[in-house]
Amino acid sequence: MTTTLRASTLKTLTVPLDEDFTAGGLPSFLVRDDALCWTRREDGLVAFGELTRFTGTGPERFLEADIWWRHMVIEADITDHVGIPGTGPLAFGTFAFSKTSPFESRLILPEIVVGIRDGRSWLTQLTLDDVELTEAGARAALAGWLNVPDTGLTPAGGGSTGVGRFTLKSGSLSEEDWKQAVADGVAEIRTGKLEKLVLARDVVATLPDGVRPAEVLRNLTRNYRECWTYGVDGLVGATPEMLIQVEGRTAQARVLAGTLDRRDAEGVDGSPMDYAERVLAGSEKQRHEHEIAIQSLTTQLAPFSEAMNAHSEPFILELPNVWHLASDVKAELADIEGHVPTCLALINALHPTAAVCGTPTSVAGELIRRLEHMDRGPYAGPVGWLDAAGNGEWGIALRGAVIESPTSVRMFAGCGIVEGSVPEVELAETWAKFRPMLESLGIER
């Protein structure tokens, strides 16, 4: 575990903002390429700057981060004139998918946060210096970050990337090699060692004219409004899957498993949704994959809950690129030895779920390392935020990419593999899942 040194006690000031200031919603604040971002529709959080961070690797990364955060906020000097989830001290995080990954999981403590939730908006300034925080000073600090002098960034609302020069190539495995990995995974499932395996692949896009993270995030927020758009330290994307959302003692999750490319419905008789109901909800393979994912999450969440409910039947989540079978789970958290479990304690118990790993997870995890021939890094790991009161939202880092250089982006996509999986069909599904990032980068395929 590594942290940067702190000069003194954390101090924060949260003040309300008037509606006129945030009339454009949070996407209008995405004017810097180094912004931290968690948004859905017009709500969420955008932050700038960095006061300090936690980094860690290995199987204890969630618990080590939890200890670091509790030490950070336990003696914090907090002035909060809004008092809702996401106000006061706040950290953004991204964690490695695998306990064996060299990728450094991290929590980042920003300097300035703008938040919008249910029509209320606020501004939080954070400092580790022994200075007085004032509303005027917080507004001036935000204005300084939003001024973005000499960055060459397009102002918010300034249009899309457009189709430019690019190259797109396979990453760790060629398409043929990845299809063989799927076939090998199906063979392992048929031996009875496991029920489900999630296999991912990567592709690398090179854009000589440069990658613009702020523009990518704005495109994702505009086109994938029902997803949670995230941007944390070079990891960007728009996930449709909520690993855990905690507000007070209530925890919620959205589980996805089962996918259908919307392009498959082109030219078919009847409405597209009728087609999705017939082909997706009516598929024994897709429903079996979904049931495995739900069972995985509810089993892991049960010890922390005093009551829980989930949809008896999955619903179809309609996104611009695909349809998913989806289920929402809601739980009332139990008081365990005088404490309600924190976000990171829950994540430690829940991750990885069957939706992104397989089942049993131990067997699936070993197969992933053997068959994928790559380190997933933060892909399919938890990404999100938490506050000092224990509230937080943590999605699974799907439909995303790691910006590896000013001109290079590595994208990831995965599929749930069960006994009836066909390699060619799974490969096509990965391209459907790459589409949000390809579109946001202005890449046509």
Coordinates of C-alpha atoms in Angstrom, one line a residue:
M1 CA 0.0 0.0 0.0
T2 CA 1.3 3.5 -0.9
T3 CA -0.1 6.9 -0.1
T4 CA 1.2 10.4 -0.7
L5 CA 2.1 12.3 2.5
R6 CA -0.5 14.6 4.1
A7 CA 0.4 18.0 5.4
S8 CA -2.4 18.3 7.9
T9 CA -6.0 17.4 8.7
L10 CA -8.5 17.3 5.8
K11 CA -10.8 20.2 5.7
T12 CA -13.8 20.5 3.4
L13 CA -16.5 23.0 2.7
T14 CA -19.7 22.2 0.8
V15 CA -22.1 25.0 -0.4
P16 CA -25.2 24.9 -2.5
L17 CA -25.1 26.2 -6.1
D18 CA -28.0 27.9 -7.8
E19 CA -29.8 26.2 -10.7
D20 CA -28.6 28.7 -13.2
F21 CA -25.0 27.8 -12.6
T22 CA -25.6 24.1 -13.3
A23 CA -28.4 24.5 -15.9
G24 CA -26.4 22.6 -18.5
G25 CA -26.1 19.6 -16.2
L26 CA -22.8 18.0 -15.2
P27 CA -21.6 17.2 -18.8
S28 CA -21.2 21.0 -19.3
F29 CA -18.4 20.9 -16.7
L30 CA -16.4 18.3 -18.6
V31 CA -14.0 20.8 -20.1
R32 CA -10.7 19.4 -18.9
D33 CA -9.0 16.2 -20.0
D34 CA -7.9 15.6 -16.4
A35 CA -11.4 15.8 -14.9
L36 CA -12.7 13.0 -12.6
C37 CA -16.2 12.0 -13.6
W38 CA -19.2 10.0 -12.5
T39 CA -22.4 11.0 -14.2
R40 CA -25.8 9.5 -15.3
R41 CA -28.2 11.6 -17.3
E42 CA -27.5 15.2 -15.9
D43 CA -26.7 14.1 -12.4
G44 CA -23.5 12.9 -10.7
L45 CA -20.1 14.3 -9.8
V46 CA -17.3 16.1 -11.7
A47 CA -14.0 16.9 -9.9
F48 CA -10.7 18.5 -10.5
G49 CA -7.3 18.4 -9.0
E50 CA -5.6 15.9 -6.6
L51 CA -4.7 16.4 -3.0
T52 CA -3.5 12.9 -2.3
R53 CA -4.2 9.3 -3.2
F54 CA -4.1 5.7 -2.0
T55 CA -2.6 3.0 -4.2
G56 CA -2.4 -0.7 -3.6
T57 CA -2.3 -4.1 -5.3
G58 CA -3.1 -7.6 -4.3
P59 CA -6.0 -9.4 -2.6
E60 CA -6.3 -6.9 0.3
R61 CA -6.5 -3.8 -2.0
F62 CA -10.2 -3.1 -1.1
L63 CA -9.7 -3.4 2.7
E64 CA -6.5 -1.4 2.6
A65 CA -8.3 1.4 0.7
D66 CA -11.1 1.2 3.2
I67 CA -8.7 1.7 6.1
W68 CA -6.9 4.5 4.4
W69 CA -10.2 6.3 3.7
R70 CA -11.5 5.9 7.2
H71 CA -8.3 7.3 8.6
M72 CA -8.5 10.2 6.1
V73 CA -12.0 11.3 7.2
I74 CA -12.2 10.3 10.9
E75 CA -10.7 13.6 12.1
A76 CA -11.7 15.7 9.1
D77 CA -13.0 19.2 9.6
I78 CA -16.2 19.1 7.6
T79 CA -18.6 22.0 6.9
D80 CA -21.5 20.8 4.8
H81 CA -24.4 23.1 4.1
V82 CA -26.1 20.6 1.8
G83 CA -25.9 17.2 3.6
I84 CA -26.9 14.7 0.9
P85 CA -25.0 11.7 -0.6
G86 CA -21.9 12.9 -2.4
T87 CA -21.3 16.1 -0.3
G88 CA -18.4 16.6 2.1
P89 CA -15.2 14.6 1.7
L90 CA -15.2 12.5 -1.4
A91 CA -12.9 10.2 -3.2
F92 CA -13.0 8.7 -6.7
G93 CA -11.6 5.2 -7.2
T94 CA -10.7 2.5 -9.7
F95 CA -9.6 -1.0 -8.7
A96 CA -7.9 -3.8 -10.6
F97 CA -10.1 -6.7 -11.7
S98 CA -7.6 -9.3 -10.5
K99 CA -5.9 -9.8 -7.2
T100 CA -2.8 -10.8 -9.2
S101 CA -2.7 -7.7 -11.4
P102 CA 0.2 -5.3 -11.2
F103 CA -2.2 -2.5 -12.0
E104 CA -2.3 -0.1 -9.0
S105 CA -5.8 0.3 -7.6
R106 CA -6.4 3.8 -6.4
L107 CA -8.5 6.3 -4.5
I108 CA -8.1 9.9 -5.4
L109 CA -8.9 12.8 -3.2
P110 CA -9.7 15.8 -5.4
E111 CA -9.5 19.6 -4.7
I112 CA -12.9 20.7 -6.1
V113 CA -16.1 18.8 -6.7
V114 CA -19.3 19.9 -8.5
G115 CA -22.3 17.7 -7.8
I116 CA -26.0 17.5 -9.0
R117 CA -28.6 15.1 -7.5
D118 CA -32.3 15.2 -7.9
G119 CA -32.4 18.9 -8.8
R120 CA -30.0 20.0 -6.1
S121 CA -26.5 21.1 -6.9
W122 CA -23.4 21.9 -4.8
L123 CA -19.7 22.7 -4.7
T124 CA -17.2 21.2 -2.4
Q125 CA -13.7 22.4 -1.8
L126 CA -11.1 20.2 -0.1
T127 CA -7.7 21.0 1.4
L128 CA -5.0 19.5 3.5
D129 CA -3.5 23.0 4.2
D130 CA -4.3 25.0 7.3
V131 CA -6.3 27.7 5.5
E132 CA -9.8 29.0 6.0
L133 CA -12.3 27.8 3.4
T134 CA -15.0 30.2 2.2
E135 CA -17.7 30.1 -0.4
A136 CA -16.1 32.9 -2.3
G137 CA -12.8 31.0 -2.3
A138 CA -14.4 27.8 -3.4
R139 CA -16.1 29.5 -6.3
A140 CA -12.9 31.2 -7.3
A141 CA -11.1 27.9 -7.2
L142 CA -13.7 26.3 -9.4
A143 CA -13.5 29.2 -11.9
G144 CA -9.7 28.6 -12.1
W145 CA -10.2 25.0 -13.0
L146 CA -12.9 25.7 -15.6
N147 CA -10.9 28.5 -17.2
V148 CA -8.6 25.8 -18.8
P149 CA -6.2 28.3 -20.4
D150 CA -4.0 27.2 -23.3
T151 CA -5.2 23.6 -23.2
G152 CA -6.8 23.6 -26.7
L153 CA -9.8 21.8 -25.4
T154 CA -13.2 22.2 -27.1
P155 CA -15.7 24.0 -24.8
A156 CA -18.5 21.8 -23.5
G157 CA -21.3 21.3 -26.0
G158 CA -18.9 21.9 -28.9
G159 CA -19.8 19.0 -31.1
S160 CA -18.4 15.6 -31.6
T161 CA -15.0 14.2 -32.5
G162 CA -16.0 13.3 -36.1
V163 CA -14.3 10.6 -38.1
G164 CA -10.6 11.2 -38.3
R165 CA -7.5 9.3 -38.9
F166 CA -7.1 6.1 -36.9
T167 CA -5.7 2.6 -36.9
L168 CA -7.4 -0.3 -35.0
K169 CA -5.7 -3.6 -34.3
S170 CA -6.2 -6.6 -32.0
G171 CA -4.5 -6.5 -28.7
S172 CA -3.3 -9.6 -26.8
L173 CA -5.0 -12.1 -29.1
S174 CA -6.0 -12.1 -32.7
E175 CA -9.7 -12.7 -33.5
E176 CA -8.9 -16.3 -34.5
D177 CA -6.9 -16.9 -31.3
W178 CA -9.7 -15.4 -29.2
K179 CA -12.3 -17.6 -30.8
Q180 CA -10.1 -20.6 -30.0
A181 CA -10.0 -19.4 -26.4
V182 CA -13.8 -19.4 -26.4
A183 CA -13.9 -22.9 -27.8
D184 CA -11.4 -24.0 -25.1
G185 CA -13.5 -22.4 -22.5
V186 CA -16.6 -24.2 -23.7
A187 CA -14.7 -27.5 -23.6
E188 CA -13.8 -26.8 -19.9
I189 CA -17.4 -26.1 -19.1
R190 CA -18.5 -29.3 -20.6
T191 CA -16.1 -31.2 -18.3
G192 CA -18.3 -29.9 -15.4
K193 CA -15.5 -27.9 -13.8
L194 CA -17.5 -24.7 -14.0
E195 CA -20.9 -23.4 -15.3
K196 CA -19.9 -20.1 -16.7
L197 CA -16.7 -18.2 -17.8
V198 CA -16.4 -14.6 -18.9
L199 CA -13.7 -14.1 -21.5
A200 CA -12.5 -10.6 -22.6
R201 CA -10.4 -9.3 -25.4
D202 CA -8.7 -6.0 -26.1
V203 CA -8.2 -3.8 -29.2
V204 CA -5.9 -0.9 -29.5
A205 CA -6.9 2.3 -31.3
T206 CA -4.2 4.8 -32.4
L207 CA -5.4 8.3 -33.3
P208 CA -2.6 10.4 -34.7
D209 CA -4.6 13.6 -34.2
G210 CA -4.8 12.9 -30.4
V211 CA -7.2 11.5 -27.9
R212 CA -9.4 14.0 -26.1
P213 CA -10.7 12.4 -22.9
A214 CA -13.1 15.3 -22.0
E215 CA -14.7 15.0 -25.4
V216 CA -14.9 11.2 -25.1
L217 CA -16.7 11.6 -21.8
R218 CA -19.1 14.2 -23.2
N219 CA -20.0 11.9 -26.1
L220 CA -20.6 9.0 -23.7
T221 CA -22.8 11.1 -21.4
R222 CA -24.9 12.3 -24.4
N223 CA -25.3 8.9 -26.2
Y224 CA -25.5 6.5 -23.2
R225 CA -27.7 8.4 -20.8
E226 CA -28.9 5.3 -19.0
C227 CA -25.4 4.2 -18.2
W228 CA -23.0 5.6 -15.6
T229 CA -20.2 7.5 -17.4
Y230 CA -16.9 7.3 -15.5
G231 CA -13.5 9.0 -15.9
V232 CA -10.8 8.2 -13.3
D233 CA -7.1 8.7 -14.0
G234 CA -7.1 7.6 -17.7
L235 CA -9.9 5.0 -17.4
V236 CA -13.0 6.1 -19.3
G237 CA -16.3 4.5 -20.2
A238 CA -20.0 4.2 -19.7
T239 CA -21.1 1.2 -17.7
P240 CA -24.6 -0.2 -17.6
E241 CA -23.9 -2.4 -14.6
M242 CA -24.0 -1.2 -11.0
L243 CA -21.9 -3.4 -8.7
I244 CA -23.1 -1.7 -5.5
Q245 CA -24.8 1.6 -4.6
V246 CA -25.0 2.5 -1.0
E247 CA -27.2 5.3 0.5
G248 CA -27.5 5.1 4.3
R249 CA -28.4 1.5 5.1
T250 CA -29.8 0.7 1.7
A251 CA -27.7 -1.0 -0.9
Q252 CA -28.7 -1.6 -4.6
A253 CA -27.2 -3.4 -7.5
R254 CA -28.0 -3.8 -11.2
V255 CA -27.0 -7.2 -12.7
L256 CA -26.6 -7.7 -16.4
A257 CA -26.0 -11.0 -18.2
G258 CA -27.4 -11.9 -21.6
T259 CA -26.8 -9.6 -24.6
L260 CA -28.3 -9.0 -28.0
D261 CA -26.8 -6.7 -30.6
R262 CA -29.5 -4.2 -31.7
R263 CA -28.2 -4.4 -35.3
D264 CA -29.5 -8.0 -35.4
A265 CA -33.0 -6.6 -35.4
E266 CA -32.6 -4.6 -38.6
G267 CA -35.1 -5.8 -41.2
V268 CA -37.0 -8.2 -39.0
D269 CA -40.8 -8.3 -38.8
G270 CA -42.4 -6.6 -35.8
S271 CA -41.0 -4.1 -33.4
P272 CA -37.4 -4.2 -32.3
M273 CA -38.5 -4.7 -28.6
D274 CA -40.7 -7.7 -29.7
Y275 CA -37.6 -9.1 -31.3
A276 CA -35.6 -8.6 -28.2
E277 CA -38.2 -10.3 -26.0
R278 CA -38.4 -13.2 -28.3
V279 CA -34.7 -13.8 -29.0
L280 CA -33.2 -12.6 -25.7
A281 CA -35.8 -13.2 -23.0
G282 CA -36.9 -16.3 -24.7
S283 CA -33.4 -17.8 -24.9
E284 CA -32.7 -20.6 -22.5
K285 CA -28.9 -20.0 -22.8
Q286 CA -29.3 -16.2 -22.0
R287 CA -31.6 -16.8 -19.1
H288 CA -29.3 -19.5 -17.6
E289 CA -26.4 -17.1 -17.9
H290 CA -28.5 -14.4 -16.2
E291 CA -29.6 -16.7 -13.4
I292 CA -26.0 -17.6 -12.6
A293 CA -25.1 -13.9 -12.3
I294 CA -28.0 -13.1 -10.0
Q295 CA -27.3 -16.0 -7.8
S296 CA -23.7 -15.0 -7.5
L297 CA -24.5 -11.5 -6.3
T298 CA -27.3 -12.3 -3.9
T299 CA -25.3 -15.1 -2.3
Q300 CA -22.4 -12.9 -1.6
L301 CA -24.5 -9.9 -0.4
A302 CA -26.8 -12.0 1.9
P303 CA -24.4 -12.1 5.0
F304 CA -24.4 -8.3 5.0
S305 CA -28.2 -7.9 4.7
E306 CA -31.2 -8.2 7.0
A307 CA -33.6 -8.1 4.0
M308 CA -33.2 -8.4 0.3
N309 CA -35.4 -8.4 -2.8
A310 CA -34.7 -8.9 -6.5
H311 CA -36.8 -9.0 -9.7
S312 CA -38.4 -12.4 -10.0
E313 CA -38.1 -12.0 -13.8
P314 CA -35.3 -10.1 -15.6
F315 CA -36.3 -7.0 -17.6
I316 CA -34.8 -5.9 -20.9
L317 CA -32.5 -2.9 -20.7
E318 CA -32.5 -1.0 -23.9
L319 CA -29.2 0.7 -24.8
P320 CA -28.2 2.4 -28.1
N321 CA -25.9 -0.5 -29.0
V322 CA -27.4 -3.6 -27.4
W323 CA -30.2 -5.1 -25.3
H324 CA -29.4 -6.8 -22.0
L325 CA -31.2 -9.0 -19.6
A326 CA -31.1 -7.0 -16.4
S327 CA -32.2 -7.4 -12.8
D328 CA -32.2 -4.9 -9.9
V329 CA -31.4 -6.1 -6.4
K330 CA -32.1 -4.1 -3.2
A331 CA -31.0 -4.9 0.3
E332 CA -31.2 -3.3 3.7
L333 CA -27.8 -3.6 5.3
A334 CA -27.4 -5.3 8.6
D335 CA -25.8 -3.7 11.7
I336 CA -22.7 -6.0 12.2
E337 CA -21.0 -5.5 15.5
G338 CA -22.2 -1.9 15.8
H339 CA -21.3 -0.9 12.2
V340 CA -23.1 -0.9 8.8
P341 CA -20.6 -2.4 6.3
T342 CA -18.9 0.2 4.1
C343 CA -18.9 0.4 0.3
L344 CA -15.4 -1.0 0.1
A345 CA -16.2 -3.9 2.5
L346 CA -19.1 -4.8 0.4
I347 CA -17.0 -4.7 -2.8
N348 CA -14.4 -6.9 -1.1
A349 CA -17.1 -9.5 -0.6
L350 CA -18.9 -9.1 -4.0
H351 CA -16.1 -8.8 -6.5
P352 CA -15.6 -10.5 -8.8
T353 CA -19.2 -11.5 -9.6
A354 CA -20.2 -14.2 -12.1
A355 CA -21.3 -11.4 -14.5
V356 CA -17.6 -10.5 -15.1
C357 CA -15.7 -13.6 -14.0
G358 CA -17.8 -16.8 -14.1
T359 CA -18.8 -19.4 -11.6
P360 CA -17.2 -20.8 -9.5
T361 CA -15.2 -17.7 -9.5
S362 CA -12.0 -19.4 -8.3
V363 CA -12.0 -21.8 -11.3
A364 CA -13.1 -19.1 -13.7
G365 CA -10.4 -16.8 -12.5
E366 CA -7.7 -19.3 -13.2
L367 CA -9.1 -20.0 -16.7
I368 CA -9.3 -16.3 -17.5
R369 CA -5.6 -15.9 -16.7
R370 CA -4.7 -18.9 -18.8
L371 CA -6.9 -18.2 -21.8
E372 CA -7.0 -14.4 -22.2
H373 CA -3.2 -13.9 -22.4
M374 CA -3.6 -10.3 -21.0
D375 CA -3.8 -8.4 -17.8
R376 CA -7.3 -6.8 -17.6
G377 CA -5.9 -4.0 -15.4
P378 CA -9.0 -2.0 -14.2
Y379 CA -11.3 -3.4 -16.9
A380 CA -14.3 -5.2 -15.2
G381 CA -13.0 -3.9 -11.8
P382 CA -15.0 -1.6 -9.6
V383 CA -15.0 2.1 -10.5
G384 CA -16.9 4.9 -8.7
W385 CA -16.9 7.1 -5.6
L386 CA -17.5 7.2 -1.8
D387 CA -18.1 9.8 0.8
A388 CA -17.3 10.1 4.5
A389 CA -20.9 9.1 5.5
G390 CA -20.5 5.7 3.9
N391 CA -22.5 6.5 0.8
G392 CA -21.1 5.6 -2.7
E393 CA -21.7 4.3 -6.1
W394 CA -19.5 1.7 -7.7
G395 CA -20.1 0.4 -11.2
I396 CA -18.2 -2.3 -13.0
A397 CA -15.7 -0.8 -15.5
L398 CA -17.3 -2.1 -18.7
R399 CA -17.8 -0.5 -22.1
G400 CA -14.5 1.3 -21.4
A401 CA -10.9 1.9 -22.2
V402 CA -7.6 2.9 -20.8
I403 CA -6.0 5.9 -22.4
E404 CA -2.4 4.7 -22.6
S405 CA -0.8 7.7 -24.3
P406 CA -2.0 11.0 -25.9
T407 CA -2.6 9.1 -29.1
S408 CA -3.4 5.5 -28.0
V409 CA -6.4 3.9 -26.4
R410 CA -6.8 0.2 -25.3
M411 CA -10.5 -0.9 -25.3
F412 CA -11.8 -4.0 -23.6
A413 CA -15.0 -6.1 -24.1
G414 CA -16.0 -9.5 -22.7
C415 CA -18.7 -12.1 -23.1
G416 CA -20.3 -14.7 -20.8
I417 CA -19.4 -18.2 -22.0
V418 CA -21.7 -21.1 -21.2
E419 CA -22.0 -24.6 -22.7
G420 CA -24.0 -23.4 -25.7
S421 CA -21.7 -20.5 -26.7
V422 CA -20.5 -20.3 -30.3
P423 CA -17.1 -18.5 -30.8
E424 CA -18.2 -16.6 -33.9
V425 CA -21.3 -15.3 -32.1
E426 CA -19.3 -14.3 -29.1
L427 CA -16.8 -12.4 -31.2
A428 CA -19.6 -10.4 -32.9
E429 CA -20.9 -9.6 -29.4
T430 CA -17.5 -8.1 -28.4
W431 CA -17.7 -5.7 -31.4
A432 CA -21.2 -4.6 -30.3
K433 CA -19.8 -3.9 -26.8
F434 CA -16.8 -2.0 -28.3
R435 CA -19.2 0.3 -30.1
P436 CA -19.8 2.9 -27.3
M437 CA -16.0 3.6 -27.1
L438 CA -15.5 3.5 -30.9
E439 CA -18.3 6.0 -31.4
S440 CA -17.1 8.3 -28.7
L441 CA -13.6 8.3 -30.3
G442 CA -15.1 9.1 -33.7
I443 CA -14.1 5.7 -35.1
E444 CA -16.3 4.1 -37.7
R445 CA -16.2 0.3 -38.2

